[in-house]
Structures are given as structure tokens and as C-alpha cells.
Amino acid sequence: MFRDGLKAMFCRIGYNVVAEYSDVEALSHMFERVQADVLIINPELVTMPLHELLKKLPMDSTVPVFALVYQYFPPERLAVYDAVIDCRMSDETLGQMLDEQLGQTNKQKVNTENYELTDREKDVLILVAKGFMSKEIADKLNISVHTVISHRKNITRKTGIKSVAGLAVYAMLNNLMDNNE
Amino acid sequence: MYSLNNRLIDIISASPAVVLLLSRFGISLGFGNATIDEVCHKNNVPADLFLMISNIYADDHYRVSKDTLKRVNLEVLFCYLRRSHDFYINDRLPHIQRHLDKVAASAAEKGDVLRKYFQNFLQQAARHFRAEEQKLFPVIEQMARGENVDTQVIVSFEEHHDRLDEQLSDLTQLVFKYIPGVDAEFSTEMLFDIVVLNHDLQKHAIIEERVLLPYIKMITR
Ligand SMILES: [Fe+2]
Ligand SMILES: [Fe+2]
């Protein structure tokens, strides 16, 4: 009942509830499929220490964890949470708090998104630019084809360039190719 | 999804790219409020085929039905595809190349790399279209007549139909992100022309992959 109320409240202030779960197992599966900006937990239902619970979840450690309290709860046990939502909070207070907390983490995310190619990705890029197939690259670098393909995906995501011809020009413009080749 | 009873002007207003189809089908302007069916009749164009391609251009989620596939007029479809190739090779790509030449002139020694990239792309595009016109289309025509053919051409088309649009959008990425100091005005003009051409090329590829290939499967069954 409280959950529905909370959901409606989130909706009113422009946030989306991506999923709701009542046990850790299901929650852990959820994190494999959707990206959440915040995790809200009722501390009364958490039977183990919070850090142990979080270890069980395949979740980005930058995702903040909020406690949802319905009644008095010992403050020392709430200290481990990033923020506390009180069920009596107004829309406005909740909205402000979310904007504050999530605005910060979103900013961090943008800044830490790294578009620099790693050394390994540069090795792969050079071989792609020279016209080698993924299988050949895997043999040359002693890695699996699967790994080569995932490097190629990252190279394309970071550079914005999809075609082999385009990647060859990128490598040239960035002085990754020897001039005699 | 549009039907034969929609006015031609309505589909064009909603999806301006549909005007590209008119000259390829030999439809003249000044069609007033005529429906797609009426315009096609007047210009001697198979209305089903014109409608199918209009829907492919107008609606990203449009799926070609079996019924539509059965009524495809192969001769007119090949004529349409050939005229599209001519338009890309003789009109759009030289136009983009003129923009690129100005961009390259402003890019100092990096300009040569861009010119060479585009030259290679032009050759590859010409090869792509030539292979379709001289090998793929004739083989499909023979199959449609019930003749026995070597299906290798079709297998290799199915396995590697090049995405020409990728190399064009890569060109815009290279110019905008990796060549500092390049002329902004010419680069922008080139970008807009590439965006429009890429949309056209993607739809063209959809016709080949989602109409021609299923058509072949249908007639060989
Ligand atoms: Fe084609
Ligand atoms: Fe093609």
C-alpha cells in the first residue's frame, strides 16, 4: 500500500519506478536487465548488514541507496544509507532531495565516461585498419574472437566510427599507423 | 501505413522523402488532390508497387505483406532501383563530393586523406550498384522465368550486402570530430546532404533486403 503511494509520488515529481521487488534474489536479476538510478530499501526488511546485501547485487557502486522509513528507526542504523525518505515527506521535499542526490551522480557519470582508447583497443584498431579480420586479429594478439569483437564494439562506441575504411582514416589522423604501411 | 485511397499530397506532406520516388517512377507534378491510385493510373505506374515503396519510405515499422509481395512487378521494380542508382552516382555523390572538396581544401594536409577516403567510397558504391544491375537483377529475372540459374550471386548478396550509409556517416564523424579548424559552413552543408542521402540509401537497402530477398524465396518455393 505504501509502495503504491510512493510510486504515485515519484510519478508526480517526474521520476519513473523501473521495478519493484520484495526479495533480494529477484532484485539481483532485475539489475542484470535495467539500469536504475537509485535503489530504495525498507531497512526494516533488511536482515543482514547493508554492505553484505549490496555485495550480492550486480549493481554499479555509484548507484545511491535510500532508506524508506515508515516510523521511528534508530538513526545509527540509517547512517549507512545515502539518504532517508520519510513516508510523510511532501512531494516537494522528496523532489528536491532526489534532484540533489541524482543530479550529482549523473554529473559524475558523464564526467567519468571515458572516450580514450585503451592500449589494447589501439592494438586492435591498428590491425582492423590494416584490413585484418577478427579471427586473424584474435590469433595475432592471442585473445579470443569474442574479446576482439567486444574491443571493436568499444572502439566504435568511443570513436563514433563504424566502417573499416573510416577506422583506417581515424588511425591515420591520430598517428597510430607507421607511415611506411 | 497509407492506402491507395490516400491523396498523394498527404503522404508527401507527412514524409517529404516520398517526392524522390516521383521522377524514378516517371510521375509528373501537378497531380492536384488525386489519390495515389489515380495518379498511378494516369502515369501508367503499378499502383501496388508505388504504394509499397511509399510506405517503406514513410513508415519505419512498415512490413511488406505476402500479398503485396505476390503482386510485385519485377520489371518496374528493377527500373526503379536502376534509376535510384543513377541518381546516387550521377547526382547526389558528385554533389557531396563538391562540398567535400571545399572541406578538404580547408583541412591542410589532412584534406588528402579525406579526398582519398571519398574516392575509395565512390569506387565501392559504383561497384556495389554495378554488381546488382549486371549480376543480381538478371539472375532474379531468370529465376522468375523459371530458368535454372547459379544461385551463388544470391547467396553472396544475402551474406554481404554492404551498408554504404555507414561510410558516409563515418565521413561526417571524421570531419566534425577529428579535424580541428575545418571550414564549418562547407562541413555543415555536406552533413545535411549526407543525412538526406543516407536516409534514401537505407530505404533503398530495405527494398533490396526485405522485398527482393523474400521475393526470391517466394518464387523458388
Ligand atoms: Fe541497389
Ligand atoms: Fe544494394
Coordinates of C-alpha atoms and ligand atoms in Angstrom, one line a residue:
Chain A
M1 CA 0.0 0.0 0.0
F2 CA 2.8 2.4 0.9
R3 CA 4.7 1.2 -2.2
D4 CA 1.8 2.3 -4.5
G5 CA 1.7 5.7 -2.7
L6 CA 5.4 6.1 -3.2
K7 CA 5.1 5.2 -6.8
A8 CA 2.5 7.8 -7.5
M9 CA 4.6 10.3 -5.6
F10 CA 7.6 9.6 -7.8
C11 CA 5.4 9.9 -10.9
R12 CA 4.2 13.3 -9.8
I13 CA 7.7 14.7 -9.5
G14 CA 8.8 13.3 -12.8
Y15 CA 10.7 10.1 -11.9
N16 CA 10.0 6.6 -13.1
V17 CA 9.8 3.5 -11.0
V18 CA 11.6 0.9 -13.2
A19 CA 11.0 -2.1 -11.0
E20 CA 9.9 -3.2 -7.6
Y21 CA 10.9 -6.3 -5.7
S22 CA 10.4 -7.8 -2.4
D23 CA 13.3 -10.2 -2.2
V24 CA 17.0 -10.0 -2.8
E25 CA 17.1 -12.8 -5.4
A26 CA 14.6 -11.1 -7.7
L27 CA 16.3 -7.8 -7.2
S28 CA 19.6 -9.2 -8.3
H29 CA 18.1 -10.4 -11.5
M30 CA 16.5 -7.1 -12.1
F31 CA 19.9 -5.3 -12.0
E32 CA 21.1 -7.5 -14.8
R33 CA 18.4 -6.1 -17.1
V34 CA 17.6 -2.5 -16.2
Q35 CA 19.8 0.4 -15.1
A36 CA 18.5 2.0 -12.0
D37 CA 19.5 5.5 -10.8
V38 CA 18.6 4.8 -7.2
L39 CA 17.7 1.8 -5.0
I40 CA 15.2 2.3 -2.3
I41 CA 15.1 -0.2 0.6
N42 CA 12.9 -0.6 3.6
P43 CA 15.5 -1.1 6.3
E44 CA 13.1 -3.0 8.5
L45 CA 13.1 -5.8 6.0
V46 CA 16.8 -6.0 5.7
T47 CA 18.1 -8.8 7.9
M48 CA 21.8 -8.7 7.1
P49 CA 24.2 -5.7 7.2
L50 CA 23.6 -3.4 4.2
H51 CA 27.1 -3.8 2.7
E52 CA 26.7 -7.5 2.6
L53 CA 23.3 -7.2 0.9
L54 CA 24.8 -4.8 -1.7
K55 CA 27.6 -7.2 -2.4
K56 CA 25.1 -9.7 -3.6
L57 CA 23.7 -7.3 -6.2
P58 CA 25.4 -6.9 -9.6
M59 CA 25.0 -3.1 -9.2
D60 CA 27.2 -0.2 -10.1
S61 CA 28.7 1.1 -6.8
T62 CA 27.8 4.7 -7.7
V63 CA 24.0 4.0 -7.5
P64 CA 22.8 5.6 -4.3
V65 CA 20.8 3.6 -1.8
F66 CA 18.0 5.2 0.1
A67 CA 16.2 4.0 3.1
L68 CA 12.4 4.3 3.2
V69 CA 11.1 4.7 6.8
Y70 CA 7.5 4.5 7.9
Q71 CA 8.1 5.0 11.6
Y72 CA 10.8 5.7 14.1
F73 CA 14.0 3.9 13.2
P74 CA 17.3 4.1 15.1
P75 CA 19.3 6.9 13.4
E76 CA 22.6 5.0 13.8
R77 CA 21.2 2.2 11.6
L78 CA 20.3 4.7 8.9
A79 CA 23.7 6.2 8.7
V80 CA 24.8 3.6 6.1
Y81 CA 22.3 4.8 3.6
D82 CA 22.9 7.7 1.2
A83 CA 19.6 9.3 2.1
V84 CA 16.4 8.7 4.0
I85 CA 12.9 9.0 2.6
D86 CA 10.3 9.5 5.2
C87 CA 6.8 8.4 4.1
R88 CA 5.4 11.7 5.4
M89 CA 7.6 13.8 3.2
S90 CA 5.9 16.2 0.8
D91 CA 6.3 15.9 -3.0
E92 CA 8.4 19.0 -3.0
T93 CA 10.9 17.8 -0.3
L94 CA 11.3 14.4 -2.0
G95 CA 11.8 16.0 -5.4
Q96 CA 14.4 18.3 -4.1
M97 CA 16.2 15.5 -2.4
L98 CA 16.2 13.3 -5.5
D99 CA 17.4 16.1 -7.7
E100 CA 20.2 16.8 -5.3
Q101 CA 21.3 13.2 -4.9
L102 CA 20.8 12.1 -8.5
G103 CA 21.9 15.3 -10.2
Q104 CA 25.2 14.7 -8.5
T105 CA 25.6 11.1 -9.5
N106 CA 24.5 11.8 -13.1
K107 CA 27.1 14.5 -13.4
Q108 CA 29.8 12.2 -12.1
K109 CA 28.7 9.6 -14.6
V110 CA 29.0 12.0 -17.5
N111 CA 32.5 13.1 -16.4
T112 CA 33.8 9.6 -15.8
E113 CA 32.6 8.3 -19.2
N114 CA 35.9 7.7 -20.8
Y115 CA 36.2 8.0 -24.6
E116 CA 40.0 7.5 -24.7
L117 CA 41.0 4.2 -26.4
T118 CA 42.9 1.8 -24.1
D119 CA 46.3 0.5 -25.4
R120 CA 44.6 -2.9 -26.2
E121 CA 41.9 -1.2 -28.2
K122 CA 44.6 0.7 -30.1
D123 CA 46.3 -2.6 -30.9
V124 CA 43.0 -3.9 -32.2
L125 CA 42.2 -0.7 -34.1
I126 CA 45.6 -0.8 -35.9
L127 CA 45.0 -4.3 -37.1
V128 CA 41.4 -3.6 -38.2
A129 CA 42.7 -0.6 -40.1
K130 CA 45.3 -2.8 -41.8
G131 CA 42.4 -5.0 -43.1
F132 CA 42.7 -8.0 -40.8
M133 CA 39.6 -10.0 -39.9
S134 CA 38.5 -10.5 -36.3
K135 CA 39.7 -14.1 -36.4
E136 CA 43.2 -13.1 -37.6
I137 CA 43.4 -10.4 -35.0
A138 CA 42.5 -12.8 -32.3
D139 CA 45.3 -15.1 -33.4
K140 CA 47.9 -12.3 -33.6
L141 CA 47.1 -10.9 -30.2
N142 CA 46.5 -14.3 -28.6
I143 CA 43.0 -13.4 -27.4
S144 CA 39.6 -14.9 -28.2
V145 CA 37.5 -13.8 -31.2
H146 CA 34.8 -12.8 -28.7
T147 CA 37.2 -10.4 -27.0
V148 CA 38.2 -8.9 -30.3
I149 CA 34.6 -8.3 -31.1
S150 CA 34.0 -6.6 -27.8
H151 CA 37.1 -4.4 -28.3
R152 CA 35.7 -3.5 -31.8
K153 CA 32.3 -2.5 -30.3
N154 CA 34.1 -0.3 -27.7
I155 CA 36.2 1.3 -30.4
T156 CA 33.1 2.1 -32.5
R157 CA 31.3 3.4 -29.4
K158 CA 34.2 5.6 -28.4
T159 CA 35.2 7.0 -31.8
G160 CA 31.7 7.1 -33.4
I161 CA 33.1 5.3 -36.5
K162 CA 31.7 2.1 -37.8
S163 CA 33.3 1.2 -41.1
V164 CA 36.7 -0.4 -41.6
A165 CA 37.6 2.4 -44.1
G166 CA 36.6 5.1 -41.6
L167 CA 38.6 3.4 -38.8
A168 CA 41.6 3.3 -41.1
V169 CA 41.4 7.1 -41.6
Y170 CA 40.8 7.6 -37.9
A171 CA 44.0 5.6 -37.1
M172 CA 45.9 7.7 -39.7
L173 CA 44.7 11.0 -38.4
N174 CA 45.7 10.0 -34.9
N175 CA 49.2 8.9 -36.0
L176 CA 48.6 5.3 -35.0
M177 CA 49.9 4.0 -38.3
D178 CA 53.5 3.8 -39.3
N179 CA 54.0 5.9 -42.4
N180 CA 55.5 3.1 -44.5
E181 CA 52.4 0.9 -44.2
Chain B
M1 CA 0.6 2.9 -43.3
Y2 CA -1.0 4.5 -46.3
S3 CA -3.6 3.0 -48.8
L4 CA -4.4 3.6 -52.4
N5 CA -7.2 5.9 -51.5
N6 CA -4.9 8.4 -49.7
R7 CA -4.1 11.6 -51.6
L8 CA -0.6 11.6 -52.9
I9 CA -0.1 15.1 -51.4
D10 CA -0.9 13.8 -47.9
I11 CA 1.8 11.2 -47.9
I12 CA 4.3 13.7 -49.3
S13 CA 3.4 16.3 -46.7
A14 CA 3.9 13.8 -43.9
S15 CA 7.1 12.2 -45.4
P16 CA 8.8 14.6 -47.9
A17 CA 11.3 11.9 -48.9
V18 CA 8.5 10.4 -50.9
V19 CA 9.0 13.1 -53.6
L20 CA 12.2 11.2 -54.5
L21 CA 10.0 8.4 -55.9
L22 CA 8.2 10.6 -58.4
S23 CA 10.9 11.0 -61.0
R24 CA 12.1 7.4 -60.5
F25 CA 8.6 6.3 -61.5
G26 CA 8.1 8.9 -64.1
I27 CA 5.3 10.6 -62.3
S28 CA 4.9 14.3 -63.3
L29 CA 3.9 17.0 -60.9
G30 CA 0.7 18.9 -60.8
F31 CA -1.3 16.0 -59.5
G32 CA -3.7 18.2 -57.5
N33 CA -5.8 16.3 -55.0
A34 CA -5.6 13.0 -56.8
T35 CA -5.3 9.8 -54.8
I36 CA -2.3 7.5 -55.1
D37 CA -4.4 5.1 -57.2
E38 CA -5.5 7.9 -59.6
V39 CA -2.0 9.3 -60.0
C40 CA -0.5 5.9 -60.7
H41 CA -3.2 5.1 -63.2
K42 CA -2.7 8.3 -65.1
N43 CA 1.0 7.8 -65.3
N44 CA 0.9 4.1 -66.1
V45 CA 2.6 3.0 -62.9
P46 CA 1.7 -0.2 -61.0
A47 CA -0.1 1.4 -58.0
D48 CA 0.7 -1.5 -55.6
L49 CA 4.4 -1.1 -56.1
F50 CA 4.4 2.6 -55.8
L51 CA 2.3 2.3 -52.6
M52 CA 4.6 -0.3 -51.2
I53 CA 7.8 1.8 -51.7
S54 CA 6.0 4.9 -50.4
N55 CA 5.1 3.0 -47.3
I56 CA 8.7 1.9 -46.9
Y57 CA 9.8 5.5 -47.1
A58 CA 7.1 6.9 -44.9
D59 CA 7.0 4.3 -42.1
D60 CA 10.0 2.8 -40.4
H61 CA 7.8 0.0 -39.0
Y62 CA 6.1 -0.9 -42.2
R63 CA 6.3 -4.6 -43.1
V64 CA 5.7 -5.9 -46.6
S65 CA 2.9 -8.4 -46.6
K66 CA 2.9 -11.7 -48.5
D67 CA 0.0 -10.4 -50.6
T68 CA 1.9 -7.3 -51.6
L69 CA 5.0 -9.4 -52.4
K70 CA 3.0 -11.6 -54.7
R71 CA 1.9 -8.6 -56.8
V72 CA 5.4 -7.1 -57.2
N73 CA 6.0 -6.0 -60.8
L74 CA 9.7 -7.1 -61.1
E75 CA 10.4 -5.2 -64.3
V76 CA 9.2 -1.9 -62.9
L77 CA 10.9 -2.5 -59.6
F78 CA 14.3 -3.1 -61.3
C79 CA 13.8 0.0 -63.4
Y80 CA 13.1 2.0 -60.1
L81 CA 16.2 0.6 -58.5
R82 CA 18.4 1.4 -61.5
R83 CA 17.1 4.9 -61.6
S84 CA 17.9 5.3 -57.9
H85 CA 21.5 4.1 -58.5
D86 CA 21.8 6.6 -61.4
F87 CA 20.6 9.4 -59.1
Y88 CA 23.1 8.4 -56.4
I89 CA 26.1 8.1 -58.7
N90 CA 25.4 10.9 -61.2
D91 CA 23.7 13.5 -58.9
R92 CA 24.0 13.1 -55.1
L93 CA 27.5 11.8 -54.8
P94 CA 29.1 14.3 -57.1
H95 CA 27.2 17.0 -55.3
I96 CA 28.5 15.8 -51.9
Q97 CA 32.0 15.5 -53.4
R98 CA 31.9 19.2 -54.3
H99 CA 31.2 20.0 -50.7
L100 CA 33.9 17.7 -49.6
D101 CA 36.5 19.2 -51.9
K102 CA 35.9 22.6 -50.2
V103 CA 36.0 20.9 -46.8
A104 CA 39.3 19.2 -47.7
A105 CA 40.8 22.4 -49.0
S106 CA 40.3 23.9 -45.6
A107 CA 41.9 20.9 -43.8
A108 CA 45.5 21.4 -44.9
E109 CA 47.4 18.2 -45.3
K110 CA 44.6 16.1 -43.7
G111 CA 42.5 17.1 -46.8
D112 CA 44.2 14.5 -48.9
V113 CA 43.2 11.7 -46.5
L114 CA 39.5 12.8 -46.8
R115 CA 39.7 13.1 -50.6
K116 CA 41.2 9.6 -50.9
Y117 CA 38.6 8.2 -48.5
F118 CA 35.8 9.6 -50.6
Q119 CA 37.4 8.4 -53.8
N120 CA 37.5 4.9 -52.4
F121 CA 34.0 5.2 -51.3
L122 CA 32.8 6.3 -54.8
Q123 CA 34.5 3.3 -56.4
Q124 CA 33.0 1.0 -53.9
A125 CA 29.5 2.4 -54.4
A126 CA 29.8 2.1 -58.1
R127 CA 31.0 -1.5 -57.8
H128 CA 28.0 -2.2 -55.5
F129 CA 25.4 -0.8 -57.9
R130 CA 27.1 -2.4 -61.0
A131 CA 27.1 -5.8 -59.3
E132 CA 23.4 -5.5 -58.6
E133 CA 22.5 -4.4 -62.1
Q134 CA 24.7 -6.7 -64.0
K135 CA 24.6 -9.8 -61.9
L136 CA 21.9 -9.9 -59.2
F137 CA 18.9 -8.4 -61.2
P138 CA 19.4 -10.6 -64.3
V139 CA 19.7 -13.7 -62.2
I140 CA 16.4 -12.9 -60.4
E141 CA 14.7 -12.2 -63.7
Q142 CA 15.9 -15.6 -65.0
M143 CA 14.6 -17.3 -61.8
A144 CA 11.2 -15.6 -62.2
R145 CA 11.0 -17.0 -65.7
G146 CA 11.6 -20.5 -64.2
E147 CA 15.1 -20.9 -65.7
N148 CA 17.8 -22.8 -63.8
V149 CA 20.5 -20.4 -62.5
D150 CA 23.6 -20.4 -60.4
T151 CA 22.4 -19.1 -57.1
Q152 CA 25.9 -18.1 -55.8
V153 CA 25.2 -14.5 -56.7
I154 CA 22.1 -14.5 -54.5
V155 CA 23.9 -16.2 -51.6
S156 CA 26.7 -13.7 -51.6
F157 CA 24.2 -10.8 -51.9
E158 CA 22.4 -12.2 -48.9
E159 CA 25.6 -12.6 -46.9
H160 CA 27.4 -9.3 -47.6
H161 CA 25.1 -6.5 -48.8
D162 CA 27.3 -3.5 -47.9
R163 CA 26.0 -0.7 -45.8
L164 CA 27.0 2.2 -47.9
D165 CA 25.4 4.7 -45.5
E166 CA 27.9 3.7 -42.7
Q167 CA 30.8 5.1 -44.6
L168 CA 29.1 8.3 -45.4
S169 CA 28.2 8.9 -41.7
D170 CA 31.7 8.0 -40.8
L171 CA 32.9 10.8 -43.0
T172 CA 30.8 13.3 -41.1
Q173 CA 32.2 11.9 -37.8
L174 CA 35.8 12.3 -39.1
V175 CA 35.2 15.8 -40.3
F176 CA 33.3 17.1 -37.3
K177 CA 35.3 15.4 -34.5
Y178 CA 38.8 14.7 -35.7
I179 CA 39.9 17.5 -38.0
P180 CA 40.2 20.7 -36.0
G181 CA 39.9 24.0 -37.8
V182 CA 38.0 22.6 -40.8
D183 CA 35.6 25.0 -42.5
A184 CA 32.3 24.9 -40.6
E185 CA 30.0 26.2 -43.4
F186 CA 31.0 23.6 -46.0
S187 CA 31.1 20.9 -43.4
T188 CA 27.6 21.7 -42.4
E189 CA 26.3 21.7 -46.0
M190 CA 28.0 18.3 -46.5
L191 CA 26.5 17.0 -43.3
F192 CA 22.9 17.9 -44.3
D193 CA 23.3 16.4 -47.8
I194 CA 24.7 13.2 -46.3
V195 CA 21.9 12.9 -43.8
V196 CA 19.3 13.1 -46.6
L197 CA 21.2 10.7 -48.9
N198 CA 21.7 8.2 -46.0
H199 CA 18.0 8.1 -45.3
D200 CA 17.4 7.4 -49.0
L201 CA 20.2 4.7 -49.1
Q202 CA 18.8 3.0 -46.0
K203 CA 15.4 2.7 -47.6
H204 CA 16.9 1.6 -50.8
A205 CA 18.7 -1.2 -49.0
I206 CA 15.5 -2.2 -47.2
I207 CA 13.8 -2.6 -50.6
E208 CA 16.6 -4.9 -51.7
E209 CA 16.8 -6.9 -48.4
R210 CA 13.1 -7.1 -47.4
V211 CA 11.5 -7.2 -50.8
L212 CA 13.9 -8.7 -53.3
L213 CA 15.2 -11.5 -51.0
P214 CA 11.7 -12.6 -49.8
Y215 CA 10.6 -12.4 -53.4
I216 CA 13.3 -14.8 -54.4
K217 CA 12.3 -17.1 -51.6
M218 CA 8.7 -16.9 -52.7
I219 CA 9.3 -17.8 -56.3
T220 CA 11.8 -20.6 -55.6
R221 CA 9.4 -22.4 -53.2
Ligands
FE1 FE 20.9 -1.1 -55.1
FE2 FE 22.4 -2.5 -52.6

